[in-house]
CSV table of C-alpha atoms and ligand atoms in Angstrom, one decimal:
chain,number,residue,atom,x,y,z
A,1,MET,CA,14.6,90.9,-12.1
A,2,SER,CA,16.7,93.8,-10.9
A,3,GLY,CA,15.1,97.2,-10.8
A,4,LEU,CA,17.8,98.7,-12.9
A,5,ILE,CA,17.2,98.9,-16.7
A,6,ILE,CA,20.2,100.2,-18.6
A,7,THR,CA,20.0,101.3,-22.2
A,8,LYS,CA,22.4,103.1,-24.5
A,9,ASN,CA,21.7,106.6,-23.2
A,10,HIS,CA,19.6,106.1,-20.2
A,11,ALA,CA,19.7,104.3,-16.9
A,12,LYS,CA,16.4,104.1,-15.2
A,13,SER,CA,15.8,102.8,-11.8
A,14,LEU,CA,12.3,101.4,-11.3
A,15,SER,CA,12.9,99.9,-7.9
A,16,LYS,CA,10.2,101.9,-6.2
A,17,SER,CA,7.6,100.9,-8.8
A,18,GLN,CA,8.7,97.3,-8.4
A,19,ASN,CA,8.3,97.4,-4.6
A,20,LEU,CA,5.0,99.2,-4.9
A,21,PHE,CA,3.7,96.6,-7.3
A,22,ASN,CA,4.7,93.8,-4.9
A,23,LEU,CA,2.8,95.6,-2.1
A,24,ALA,CA,-0.2,96.3,-4.4
A,25,ARG,CA,-0.5,92.6,-5.5
A,26,LYS,CA,-1.2,91.7,-1.8
A,27,VAL,CA,-4.2,94.0,-1.5
A,28,ILE,CA,-5.4,94.7,-5.1
A,29,PRO,CA,-6.3,91.8,-7.4
A,30,SER,CA,-3.5,91.6,-10.0
A,31,GLY,CA,-2.1,94.7,-8.4
A,32,VAL,CA,-4.1,97.1,-10.6
A,33,SER,CA,-7.5,99.0,-10.5
A,34,SER,CA,-8.1,98.3,-14.2
A,35,PRO,CA,-6.7,95.4,-16.3
A,36,VAL,CA,-4.9,97.4,-19.1
A,37,ARG,CA,-2.7,99.2,-16.5
A,38,TYR,CA,-0.9,96.0,-15.9
A,39,SER,CA,2.1,95.4,-18.1
A,40,GLU,CA,4.9,92.9,-17.8
A,41,PRO,CA,6.9,92.8,-15.5
A,42,TYR,CA,5.1,95.6,-13.6
A,43,PRO,CA,3.7,99.1,-14.3
A,44,PHE,CA,5.5,102.2,-13.3
A,45,TYR,CA,3.9,104.1,-10.4
A,46,VAL,CA,3.1,107.7,-10.9
A,47,LYS,CA,4.0,110.5,-8.5
A,48,LYS,CA,2.8,113.5,-10.4
A,49,ALA,CA,2.0,115.0,-13.8
A,50,GLN,CA,1.9,118.3,-15.6
A,51,GLY,CA,1.2,119.2,-19.2
A,52,SER,CA,2.7,116.5,-21.4
A,53,SER,CA,4.8,115.1,-18.6
A,54,ILE,CA,4.5,112.3,-16.0
A,55,TRP,CA,7.0,111.6,-13.3
A,56,ASP,CA,7.2,108.2,-11.6
A,57,GLU,CA,8.0,107.3,-8.0
A,58,ASP,CA,11.6,106.7,-8.9
A,59,GLY,CA,11.9,110.2,-10.3
A,60,ASN,CA,11.9,109.2,-14.0
A,61,HIS,CA,10.3,111.5,-16.5
A,62,TYR,CA,8.0,110.4,-19.3
A,63,THR,CA,6.3,112.2,-22.2
A,64,ASP,CA,2.7,111.0,-22.0
A,65,PHE,CA,1.0,109.6,-25.1
A,66,CYS,CA,-1.5,107.6,-23.0
A,67,ASN,CA,-3.1,110.7,-21.6
A,68,GLY,CA,-5.6,108.9,-19.4
A,69,TYR,CA,-6.5,106.7,-22.4
A,70,GLY,CA,-7.5,109.8,-24.4
A,71,ALA,CA,-9.2,111.8,-21.6
A,72,LEU,CA,-6.5,114.4,-21.2
A,73,LEU,CA,-7.0,116.3,-24.5
A,74,LEU,CA,-5.7,119.5,-23.0
A,75,GLY,CA,-2.9,117.8,-21.1
A,76,HIS,CA,-2.4,117.2,-17.4
A,77,ARG,CA,-3.6,119.9,-15.0
A,78,ARG,CA,-4.8,122.4,-17.5
A,79,LYS,CA,-5.0,125.7,-15.6
A,80,GLU,CA,-8.6,126.8,-16.4
A,81,ILE,CA,-9.9,123.4,-15.2
A,82,ILE,CA,-7.8,123.2,-12.1
A,83,SER,CA,-8.8,126.7,-11.0
A,84,ALA,CA,-12.6,126.0,-11.7
A,85,VAL,CA,-12.4,122.8,-9.6
A,86,LYS,CA,-10.5,124.5,-6.8
A,87,LYS,CA,-13.2,127.2,-6.6
A,88,GLN,CA,-15.9,124.6,-6.4
A,89,LEU,CA,-14.0,122.6,-3.7
A,90,GLU,CA,-14.5,125.7,-1.5
A,91,ILE,CA,-18.3,125.5,-1.7
A,92,GLY,CA,-19.1,121.8,-1.8
A,93,THR,CA,-18.4,118.5,-3.4
A,94,LEU,CA,-21.8,116.7,-3.4
A,95,TYR,CA,-25.2,118.0,-2.6
A,96,GLY,CA,-27.7,115.2,-3.4
A,97,THR,CA,-30.0,117.7,-5.1
A,98,PRO,CA,-29.7,119.5,-8.4
A,99,THR,CA,-27.5,122.5,-9.3
A,100,SER,CA,-27.6,125.1,-12.0
A,101,LEU,CA,-24.2,123.7,-13.1
A,102,GLU,CA,-25.8,120.6,-14.5
A,103,ILE,CA,-28.0,122.7,-16.8
A,104,GLU,CA,-25.0,124.7,-17.9
A,105,LEU,CA,-23.0,121.6,-18.8
A,106,SER,CA,-26.0,119.9,-20.5
A,107,LYS,CA,-26.5,123.1,-22.7
A,108,LEU,CA,-22.9,123.1,-23.6
A,109,ILE,CA,-23.0,119.5,-24.7
A,110,ILE,CA,-26.3,120.0,-26.7
A,111,LYS,CA,-24.8,123.1,-28.4
A,112,ASN,CA,-21.9,121.1,-29.7
A,113,TYR,CA,-23.8,117.9,-30.6
A,114,PRO,CA,-27.0,118.8,-32.6
A,115,SER,CA,-28.1,115.1,-32.5
A,116,ILE,CA,-28.4,115.5,-28.7
A,117,GLN,CA,-31.6,117.1,-27.5
A,118,LYS,CA,-31.5,115.9,-23.9
A,119,VAL,CA,-28.6,114.5,-21.9
A,120,ARG,CA,-28.2,112.7,-18.7
A,121,LEU,CA,-24.9,112.9,-16.8
A,122,VAL,CA,-23.4,109.7,-15.4
A,123,ASN,CA,-20.0,108.9,-13.9
A,124,SER,CA,-18.3,106.3,-16.1
A,125,GLY,CA,-18.4,105.4,-19.8
A,126,SER,CA,-19.6,102.0,-18.9
A,127,GLU,CA,-22.6,103.5,-17.2
A,128,ALA,CA,-23.2,105.7,-20.2
A,129,THR,CA,-23.2,102.8,-22.7
A,130,MET,CA,-25.2,100.6,-20.3
A,131,THR,CA,-27.9,103.3,-20.2
A,132,ALA,CA,-27.8,103.9,-23.9
A,133,ILE,CA,-28.5,100.2,-24.6
A,134,ARG,CA,-31.2,100.0,-22.0
A,135,LEU,CA,-32.8,103.1,-23.5
A,136,ALA,CA,-32.7,101.6,-27.0
A,137,ARG,CA,-34.3,98.4,-25.7
A,138,GLY,CA,-36.9,100.3,-23.6
A,139,PHE,CA,-37.7,102.6,-26.5
A,140,THR,CA,-38.1,99.9,-29.2
A,141,LYS,CA,-39.4,97.1,-26.9
A,142,LYS,CA,-36.9,94.8,-28.7
A,143,LYS,CA,-34.1,92.7,-27.3
A,144,LYS,CA,-31.0,92.3,-29.5
A,145,ILE,CA,-28.1,94.7,-29.8
A,146,ILE,CA,-25.6,94.6,-32.6
A,147,LYS,CA,-22.1,95.5,-31.7
A,148,PHE,CA,-18.9,95.2,-33.8
A,149,GLU,CA,-16.0,92.9,-33.2
A,150,GLY,CA,-13.2,94.7,-31.5
A,151,CYS,CA,-15.3,97.7,-30.3
A,152,TYR,CA,-15.1,98.3,-26.6
A,153,HIS,CA,-18.1,99.8,-24.8
A,154,GLY,CA,-17.4,99.3,-21.1
A,155,SER,CA,-17.4,96.4,-18.7
A,156,HIS,CA,-21.1,95.5,-18.4
A,157,GLU,CA,-22.7,92.1,-19.2
A,158,SER,CA,-24.1,92.7,-22.7
A,159,MET,CA,-21.0,94.3,-24.1
A,160,LEU,CA,-18.4,91.8,-22.8
A,161,VAL,CA,-18.8,89.6,-25.8
A,162,LYS,CA,-16.9,88.4,-28.7
A,163,ALA,CA,-18.1,86.8,-31.9
A,164,GLY,CA,-18.9,83.2,-32.0
A,165,SER,CA,-17.4,80.9,-34.7
A,166,GLY,CA,-18.0,82.7,-37.9
A,167,SER,CA,-19.1,86.3,-37.7
A,168,ALA,CA,-22.3,87.9,-36.9
A,169,HIS,CA,-23.3,85.3,-34.3
A,170,SER,CA,-24.8,85.7,-30.9
A,171,GLY,CA,-22.0,86.8,-28.7
A,172,ILE,CA,-20.0,84.6,-26.4
A,173,SER,CA,-18.9,86.3,-23.2
A,174,ILE,CA,-15.3,87.0,-22.8
A,175,SER,CA,-15.7,87.0,-19.0
A,176,ASP,CA,-16.7,84.4,-16.4
A,177,GLY,CA,-19.7,85.4,-14.4
A,178,VAL,CA,-21.8,86.4,-17.4
A,179,PRO,CA,-24.6,83.9,-18.0
A,180,GLU,CA,-25.2,83.0,-21.7
A,181,ASP,CA,-28.7,84.5,-21.1
A,182,PHE,CA,-27.1,87.9,-21.2
A,183,SER,CA,-24.6,87.5,-24.0
A,184,LYS,CA,-27.0,85.8,-26.4
A,185,ASN,CA,-28.8,89.0,-27.0
A,186,THR,CA,-25.8,90.7,-28.3
A,187,ILE,CA,-25.0,90.0,-32.0
A,188,VAL,CA,-21.4,90.6,-32.9
A,189,ALA,CA,-20.8,91.8,-36.5
A,190,GLN,CA,-17.6,92.6,-38.4
A,191,TYR,CA,-16.5,96.3,-38.5
A,192,ASN,CA,-16.2,97.9,-41.9
A,193,ASN,CA,-18.4,95.2,-43.5
A,194,ILE,CA,-21.7,96.9,-44.5
A,195,GLU,CA,-23.1,94.0,-46.4
A,196,GLN,CA,-22.9,91.8,-43.4
A,197,LEU,CA,-24.6,94.4,-41.2
A,198,GLU,CA,-27.4,94.8,-43.8
A,199,SER,CA,-27.9,91.1,-43.9
A,200,VAL,CA,-28.1,90.7,-40.1
A,201,ILE,CA,-30.6,93.6,-39.9
A,202,THR,CA,-32.8,92.3,-42.7
A,203,LYS,CA,-32.9,88.7,-41.2
A,204,ASN,CA,-33.6,89.7,-37.6
A,205,LYS,CA,-36.7,91.5,-36.6
A,206,ASP,CA,-35.8,91.8,-32.9
A,207,ILE,CA,-33.0,94.5,-33.1
A,208,ALA,CA,-33.2,97.2,-30.5
A,209,GLY,CA,-30.1,99.1,-31.5
A,210,VAL,CA,-26.7,99.2,-33.1
A,211,ILE,CA,-23.8,100.4,-31.1
A,212,VAL,CA,-20.5,101.4,-32.6
A,213,GLU,CA,-17.3,103.3,-32.0
A,214,PRO,CA,-17.3,105.5,-35.1
A,215,ILE,CA,-13.5,105.2,-34.9
A,216,LEU,CA,-12.4,102.0,-33.3
A,217,ALA,CA,-9.9,103.0,-30.6
A,218,ASN,CA,-9.9,99.8,-28.6
A,219,MET,CA,-8.5,97.4,-31.2
A,220,GLY,CA,-5.4,99.5,-31.8
A,221,LEU,CA,-6.7,102.3,-34.0
A,222,VAL,CA,-9.0,101.3,-36.8
A,223,LEU,CA,-10.6,103.8,-39.1
A,224,PRO,CA,-14.0,103.5,-40.8
A,225,GLN,CA,-13.8,103.0,-44.5
A,226,LYS,CA,-15.2,105.6,-46.8
A,227,ASN,CA,-19.0,105.9,-46.5
A,228,TYR,CA,-19.2,103.0,-44.0
A,229,LEU,CA,-20.8,105.1,-41.3
A,230,LYS,CA,-23.1,106.8,-43.7
A,231,GLU,CA,-24.3,103.5,-45.0
A,232,MET,CA,-24.7,102.3,-41.4
A,233,ARG,CA,-26.9,105.3,-40.7
A,234,LYS,CA,-28.9,104.7,-43.8
A,235,ILE,CA,-29.7,101.1,-43.1
A,236,THR,CA,-30.5,101.6,-39.4
A,237,LYS,CA,-32.8,104.5,-40.3
A,238,GLN,CA,-34.6,102.4,-43.0
A,239,HIS,CA,-35.3,99.8,-40.3
A,240,ASP,CA,-36.1,102.2,-37.5
A,241,ILE,CA,-33.2,101.0,-35.4
A,242,PRO,CA,-31.6,103.4,-33.0
A,243,LEU,CA,-28.0,104.0,-33.9
A,244,ILE,CA,-25.8,104.5,-30.8
A,245,PHE,CA,-22.5,106.3,-31.4
A,246,ASP,CA,-20.1,105.5,-28.6
A,247,GLU,CA,-18.0,108.7,-28.7
A,248,ILE,CA,-16.4,108.2,-25.3
A,249,VAL,CA,-13.0,108.4,-27.1
A,250,THR,CA,-13.9,110.5,-30.1
A,251,GLY,CA,-16.2,113.1,-28.4
A,252,PHE,CA,-14.4,116.4,-28.1
A,253,ARG,CA,-11.3,114.7,-29.5
A,254,LEU,CA,-11.9,114.6,-33.2
A,255,GLY,CA,-13.1,118.2,-32.8
A,256,VAL,CA,-15.5,119.8,-30.3
A,257,GLY,CA,-18.4,118.1,-32.2
A,258,GLY,CA,-16.8,114.6,-32.1
A,259,ALA,CA,-16.9,112.0,-34.9
A,260,GLN,CA,-20.5,112.8,-35.8
A,261,LYS,CA,-19.5,116.3,-36.8
A,262,TYR,CA,-16.3,115.0,-38.5
A,263,PHE,CA,-18.2,112.5,-40.6
A,264,GLY,CA,-21.5,114.3,-40.9
A,265,ILE,CA,-23.6,111.6,-39.3
A,266,THR,CA,-26.6,112.1,-37.0
A,267,PRO,CA,-26.9,109.2,-34.5
A,268,ASP,CA,-30.0,108.7,-32.3
A,269,ILE,CA,-28.0,108.2,-29.1
A,270,THR,CA,-24.5,109.3,-28.2
A,271,THR,CA,-22.3,108.5,-25.3
A,272,LEU,CA,-19.5,110.9,-24.2
A,273,GLY,CA,-16.8,110.6,-21.6
A,274,LYS,CA,-13.0,110.8,-21.4
A,275,ALA,CA,-12.1,114.2,-23.0
A,276,LEU,CA,-15.5,115.6,-21.8
A,277,SER,CA,-13.9,116.7,-18.6
A,278,ASN,CA,-10.1,116.3,-19.2
A,279,GLY,CA,-9.4,114.0,-16.4
A,280,PHE,CA,-12.3,114.2,-13.9
A,281,VAL,CA,-15.0,111.5,-13.3
A,282,ILE,CA,-17.9,112.2,-15.6
A,283,SER,CA,-19.6,110.7,-18.7
A,284,ALA,CA,-22.9,111.4,-20.4
A,285,VAL,CA,-25.6,109.8,-22.5
A,286,GLY,CA,-27.7,111.9,-24.8
A,287,GLY,CA,-29.8,111.8,-27.8
A,288,ARG,CA,-33.2,112.3,-29.4
A,289,ARG,CA,-35.8,113.8,-27.0
A,290,ASP,CA,-38.3,111.0,-27.5
A,291,ILE,CA,-35.7,108.4,-26.6
A,292,MET,CA,-34.2,110.3,-23.7
A,293,ASP,CA,-37.6,111.0,-22.2
A,294,GLN,CA,-37.9,107.2,-21.5
A,295,LEU,CA,-35.7,107.7,-18.5
A,296,ALA,CA,-37.0,107.5,-15.0
A,297,PRO,CA,-38.7,109.1,-13.0
A,298,ASN,CA,-41.0,110.2,-15.8
A,299,GLY,CA,-40.2,107.4,-18.1
A,300,LYS,CA,-39.9,103.7,-17.4
A,301,VAL,CA,-36.2,103.1,-18.2
A,302,TYR,CA,-34.4,103.1,-14.9
A,303,GLU,CA,-30.9,104.7,-14.4
A,304,ALA,CA,-29.6,106.3,-11.2
A,305,SER,CA,-26.4,107.3,-9.4
A,306,THR,CA,-25.4,109.0,-6.2
A,307,PHE,CA,-22.4,110.8,-7.7
A,308,ALA,CA,-24.0,111.7,-11.1
A,309,GLY,CA,-23.8,115.4,-11.8
A,310,ASN,CA,-21.6,116.0,-8.8
A,311,PRO,CA,-20.4,119.6,-8.9
A,312,ILE,CA,-16.7,118.9,-9.0
A,313,SER,CA,-16.9,116.8,-12.2
A,314,VAL,CA,-19.5,119.1,-13.7
A,315,VAL,CA,-17.4,122.3,-13.3
A,316,ALA,CA,-14.5,120.3,-14.8
A,317,GLY,CA,-16.7,119.5,-17.7
A,318,ILE,CA,-18.0,123.0,-18.2
A,319,SER,CA,-14.5,124.4,-18.0
A,320,SER,CA,-13.1,121.8,-20.4
A,321,ILE,CA,-15.8,122.4,-23.0
A,322,LYS,CA,-15.4,126.2,-22.7
A,323,THR,CA,-11.7,125.9,-23.1
A,324,MET,CA,-11.9,123.5,-26.0
A,325,THR,CA,-14.5,125.6,-27.7
A,326,ALA,CA,-12.7,128.9,-27.2
A,327,LEU,CA,-9.4,127.5,-28.5
A,328,LYS,CA,-10.8,125.1,-31.1
A,329,ASN,CA,-9.1,126.8,-34.0
A,330,LYS,CA,-5.8,126.4,-32.4
A,331,ILE,CA,-6.2,123.1,-30.6
A,332,TYR,CA,-7.5,120.8,-33.3
A,333,PRO,CA,-5.3,121.9,-36.2
A,334,LYS,CA,-2.2,121.7,-34.0
A,335,LEU,CA,-3.1,118.3,-32.7
A,336,GLU,CA,-3.6,117.1,-36.2
A,337,GLU,CA,-0.4,118.6,-37.5
A,338,HIS,CA,1.7,117.1,-34.7
A,339,CYS,CA,0.1,113.7,-35.1
A,340,ASN,CA,0.6,113.8,-38.9
A,341,VAL,CA,4.2,114.6,-38.6
A,342,LEU,CA,4.9,112.0,-36.0
A,343,SER,CA,2.9,109.3,-37.7
A,344,ARG,CA,4.4,109.9,-41.1
A,345,THR,CA,7.9,110.0,-39.7
A,346,ILE,CA,7.5,106.8,-37.7
A,347,SER,CA,6.1,104.9,-40.6
A,348,GLU,CA,8.9,106.1,-42.9
A,349,LEU,CA,11.5,105.1,-40.4
A,350,ALA,CA,9.9,101.6,-40.1
A,351,ASP,CA,9.7,101.3,-43.9
A,352,ASP,CA,13.4,102.3,-44.2
A,353,MET,CA,14.3,99.6,-41.7
A,354,ARG,CA,12.1,97.1,-43.6
A,355,ILE,CA,9.9,96.5,-40.6
A,356,PRO,CA,6.5,95.4,-41.7
A,357,ASN,CA,4.2,98.1,-40.3
A,358,GLN,CA,0.8,99.8,-40.6
A,359,LEU,CA,0.4,103.2,-39.2
A,360,ASN,CA,-3.2,104.2,-38.6
A,361,HIS,CA,-3.8,107.7,-37.5
A,362,ILE,CA,-6.5,110.4,-37.5
A,363,SER,CA,-6.7,113.8,-35.8
A,364,SER,CA,-4.8,113.4,-32.5
A,365,MET,CA,-4.8,109.5,-32.4
A,366,PHE,CA,-2.3,107.1,-33.8
A,367,GLN,CA,-1.1,103.5,-33.5
A,368,ILE,CA,1.6,101.4,-35.2
A,369,PHE,CA,0.8,97.8,-36.0
A,370,PHE,CA,3.6,95.3,-36.8
A,371,SER,CA,1.9,93.7,-39.7
A,372,ASP,CA,2.1,93.2,-43.4
A,373,SER,CA,-1.6,93.8,-44.2
A,374,PRO,CA,-3.7,96.9,-43.7
A,375,VAL,CA,-5.6,96.9,-40.4
A,376,ILE,CA,-9.3,97.4,-41.0
A,377,ASP,CA,-11.0,95.3,-38.5
A,378,TYR,CA,-10.6,92.8,-35.6
A,379,LYS,CA,-9.1,90.0,-37.7
A,380,THR,CA,-6.5,92.1,-39.4
A,381,SER,CA,-5.6,93.8,-36.1
A,382,LYS,CA,-5.1,90.5,-34.5
A,383,LYS,CA,-2.6,89.5,-37.2
A,384,SER,CA,-0.1,92.0,-35.9
A,385,ASP,CA,3.0,90.9,-34.0
A,386,THR,CA,2.1,91.6,-30.3
A,387,LYS,CA,5.3,90.2,-29.0
A,388,LYS,CA,7.2,92.8,-31.0
A,389,PHE,CA,4.9,95.5,-29.8
A,390,HIS,CA,5.5,94.5,-26.2
A,391,LYS,CA,9.3,94.9,-26.6
A,392,PHE,CA,8.8,98.1,-28.5
A,393,PHE,CA,6.7,99.5,-25.7
A,394,HIS,CA,9.5,98.8,-23.2
A,395,HIS,CA,12.1,100.4,-25.5
A,396,LEU,CA,10.0,103.5,-25.7
A,397,LEU,CA,9.4,103.5,-22.0
A,398,LYS,CA,13.1,103.2,-21.2
A,399,GLN,CA,13.6,106.3,-23.3
A,400,GLY,CA,10.9,108.2,-21.4
A,401,ILE,CA,8.0,107.8,-23.9
A,402,PHE,CA,4.8,106.4,-22.4
A,403,ILE,CA,2.3,104.9,-24.8
A,404,PRO,CA,-0.5,102.5,-23.7
A,405,PRO,CA,1.2,99.1,-23.0
A,406,SER,CA,-0.9,97.2,-25.5
A,407,GLN,CA,-1.0,96.8,-29.3
A,408,PHE,CA,-4.8,96.9,-29.0
A,409,GLU,CA,-4.9,100.5,-27.6
A,410,THR,CA,-4.4,103.8,-29.2
A,411,ALA,CA,-1.8,106.5,-28.5
A,412,PHE,CA,-3.1,110.1,-27.9
A,413,PHE,CA,-1.7,113.5,-28.4
A,414,SER,CA,-2.6,116.3,-26.0
A,415,TYR,CA,-2.6,120.0,-26.7
A,416,SER,CA,0.3,120.3,-24.3
A,417,HIS,CA,2.8,118.4,-26.4
A,418,THR,CA,5.5,120.7,-27.7
A,419,PRO,CA,7.7,120.5,-30.9
A,420,ASP,CA,10.5,119.5,-28.5
A,421,ASP,CA,8.4,116.6,-27.2
A,422,ILE,CA,7.8,115.5,-30.8
A,423,GLU,CA,11.5,115.6,-31.7
A,424,LYS,CA,12.3,113.6,-28.7
A,425,THR,CA,9.6,111.1,-29.4
A,426,ILE,CA,10.7,110.6,-33.0
A,427,ASP,CA,14.2,109.9,-31.7
A,428,ALA,CA,12.8,107.4,-29.2
A,429,TYR,CA,10.7,105.7,-31.9
A,430,ARG,CA,13.7,105.5,-34.2
A,431,HIS,CA,15.8,103.8,-31.4
A,432,ALA,CA,12.9,101.5,-30.4
A,433,LEU,CA,12.3,100.4,-34.0
A,434,LYS,CA,16.0,99.6,-34.4
A,435,MET,CA,15.8,97.5,-31.2
A,436,VAL,CA,12.9,95.4,-32.5
A,437,LYS,CA,14.1,95.2,-36.1
A,438,ASN,CA,14.8,91.4,-36.0
B,501,PLP,C1,-13.2,103.9,-22.2
B,501,PLP,C2,-14.3,103.6,-23.1
B,501,PLP,C3,-15.6,103.1,-22.5
B,501,PLP,C4,-15.7,102.9,-21.0
B,501,PLP,O1,-15.6,104.0,-20.3
B,501,PLP,P1,-15.2,103.9,-18.7
B,501,PLP,O2,-15.2,105.3,-18.2
B,501,PLP,O3,-13.8,103.3,-18.7
B,501,PLP,O4,-16.2,103.0,-18.1
B,501,PLP,C5,-16.6,102.9,-23.3
B,501,PLP,N1,-16.5,103.1,-24.7
B,501,PLP,C6,-15.4,103.5,-25.3
B,501,PLP,C7,-15.3,103.7,-26.7
B,501,PLP,C8,-14.2,103.7,-24.5
B,501,PLP,O5,-13.1,104.0,-25.0
């Protein structure tokens, strides 16, 4: 394939990206550091970013709706965060002993998440959910974890599972290298199906916890039906089962207080990541004091990391939360308004062109599905036309709009998008829709 892609208005050369990908494949498995970054025929290679913009190695400009898979709520290189990090770089990057900064960040998290009484800082979201699950098991002395089909909670053994034949079965791993001994302790239930959850919980006495993305952002975007989360909370409470809200996407994104504030639910354990630091490496697991106090060294649930609480990530977290809190009355209404306008417009455009579509959106998150039927869970999400989505993604990219390259991801606004960006994006969607019409 030649590196030159020509469209009606644009001619983009991607020859440098293509060459870099060929080099990458020789030294990096599949050429990428994380699977979703690969897209046919090759991903574009980024040179730099600012605000809502990304530039690739060939000098092309893109308006970013991937935003680090939701991490960059404030946009690329938000000034307060960059200057806080620069200051910290001058005095140290890793000490191997505690700092007052960790207390400051933990207090800021606790203040915004009343369900969290104590919090431990970790590096990645995968570590946070791994620890949350270990805590639930250590606390209850039980084995099984219920997760929901289509929810993503990181890349560790017990979460890399899909439903067996029929729903609410012991999970089957989606990855080689995970013995059945691990996956059999994860029960996979159907999202938005409260009766099924209730029946699984009533039948099984060995449930250590229920983990859920309150808004499912890893199966495209799927919203909880009315009262679904409330009912989930009620049933888990009745049975004394810790409820884990995986708010790695929704935390600080649906509002400073995340999905739990938005829906008025108090989970027992919460995981945070992504927007917590607006683009630095940090995640957190927090929750009820009696559960969190199980952690070593005082407790018997082990979790540890060399880089946890490193001052660079921690000052980024502090500065992010302070900025998001100070500007919350501007940030969240603006994000929602922009997202509403874009989502409504795209959906109308698609309807006008008689393209079967479902547009799910909430707050600053949106995704279009090429499907006839409402997308409410894994099965209905899977019904959508992924081939069409793939073409659609490339038509957007050619016009300088970058959304995640998969139907089963979510697009994200950042606070840095301007009305101009949105106009340009609507034009690009209009054109891309035309191109995939048949
Ligand atoms: C991204 C994500 C994770 C994993 O976080 P990493 O930092 O990639 O390990 C876990 N849960 C949810 C809901 C996520 O979106």
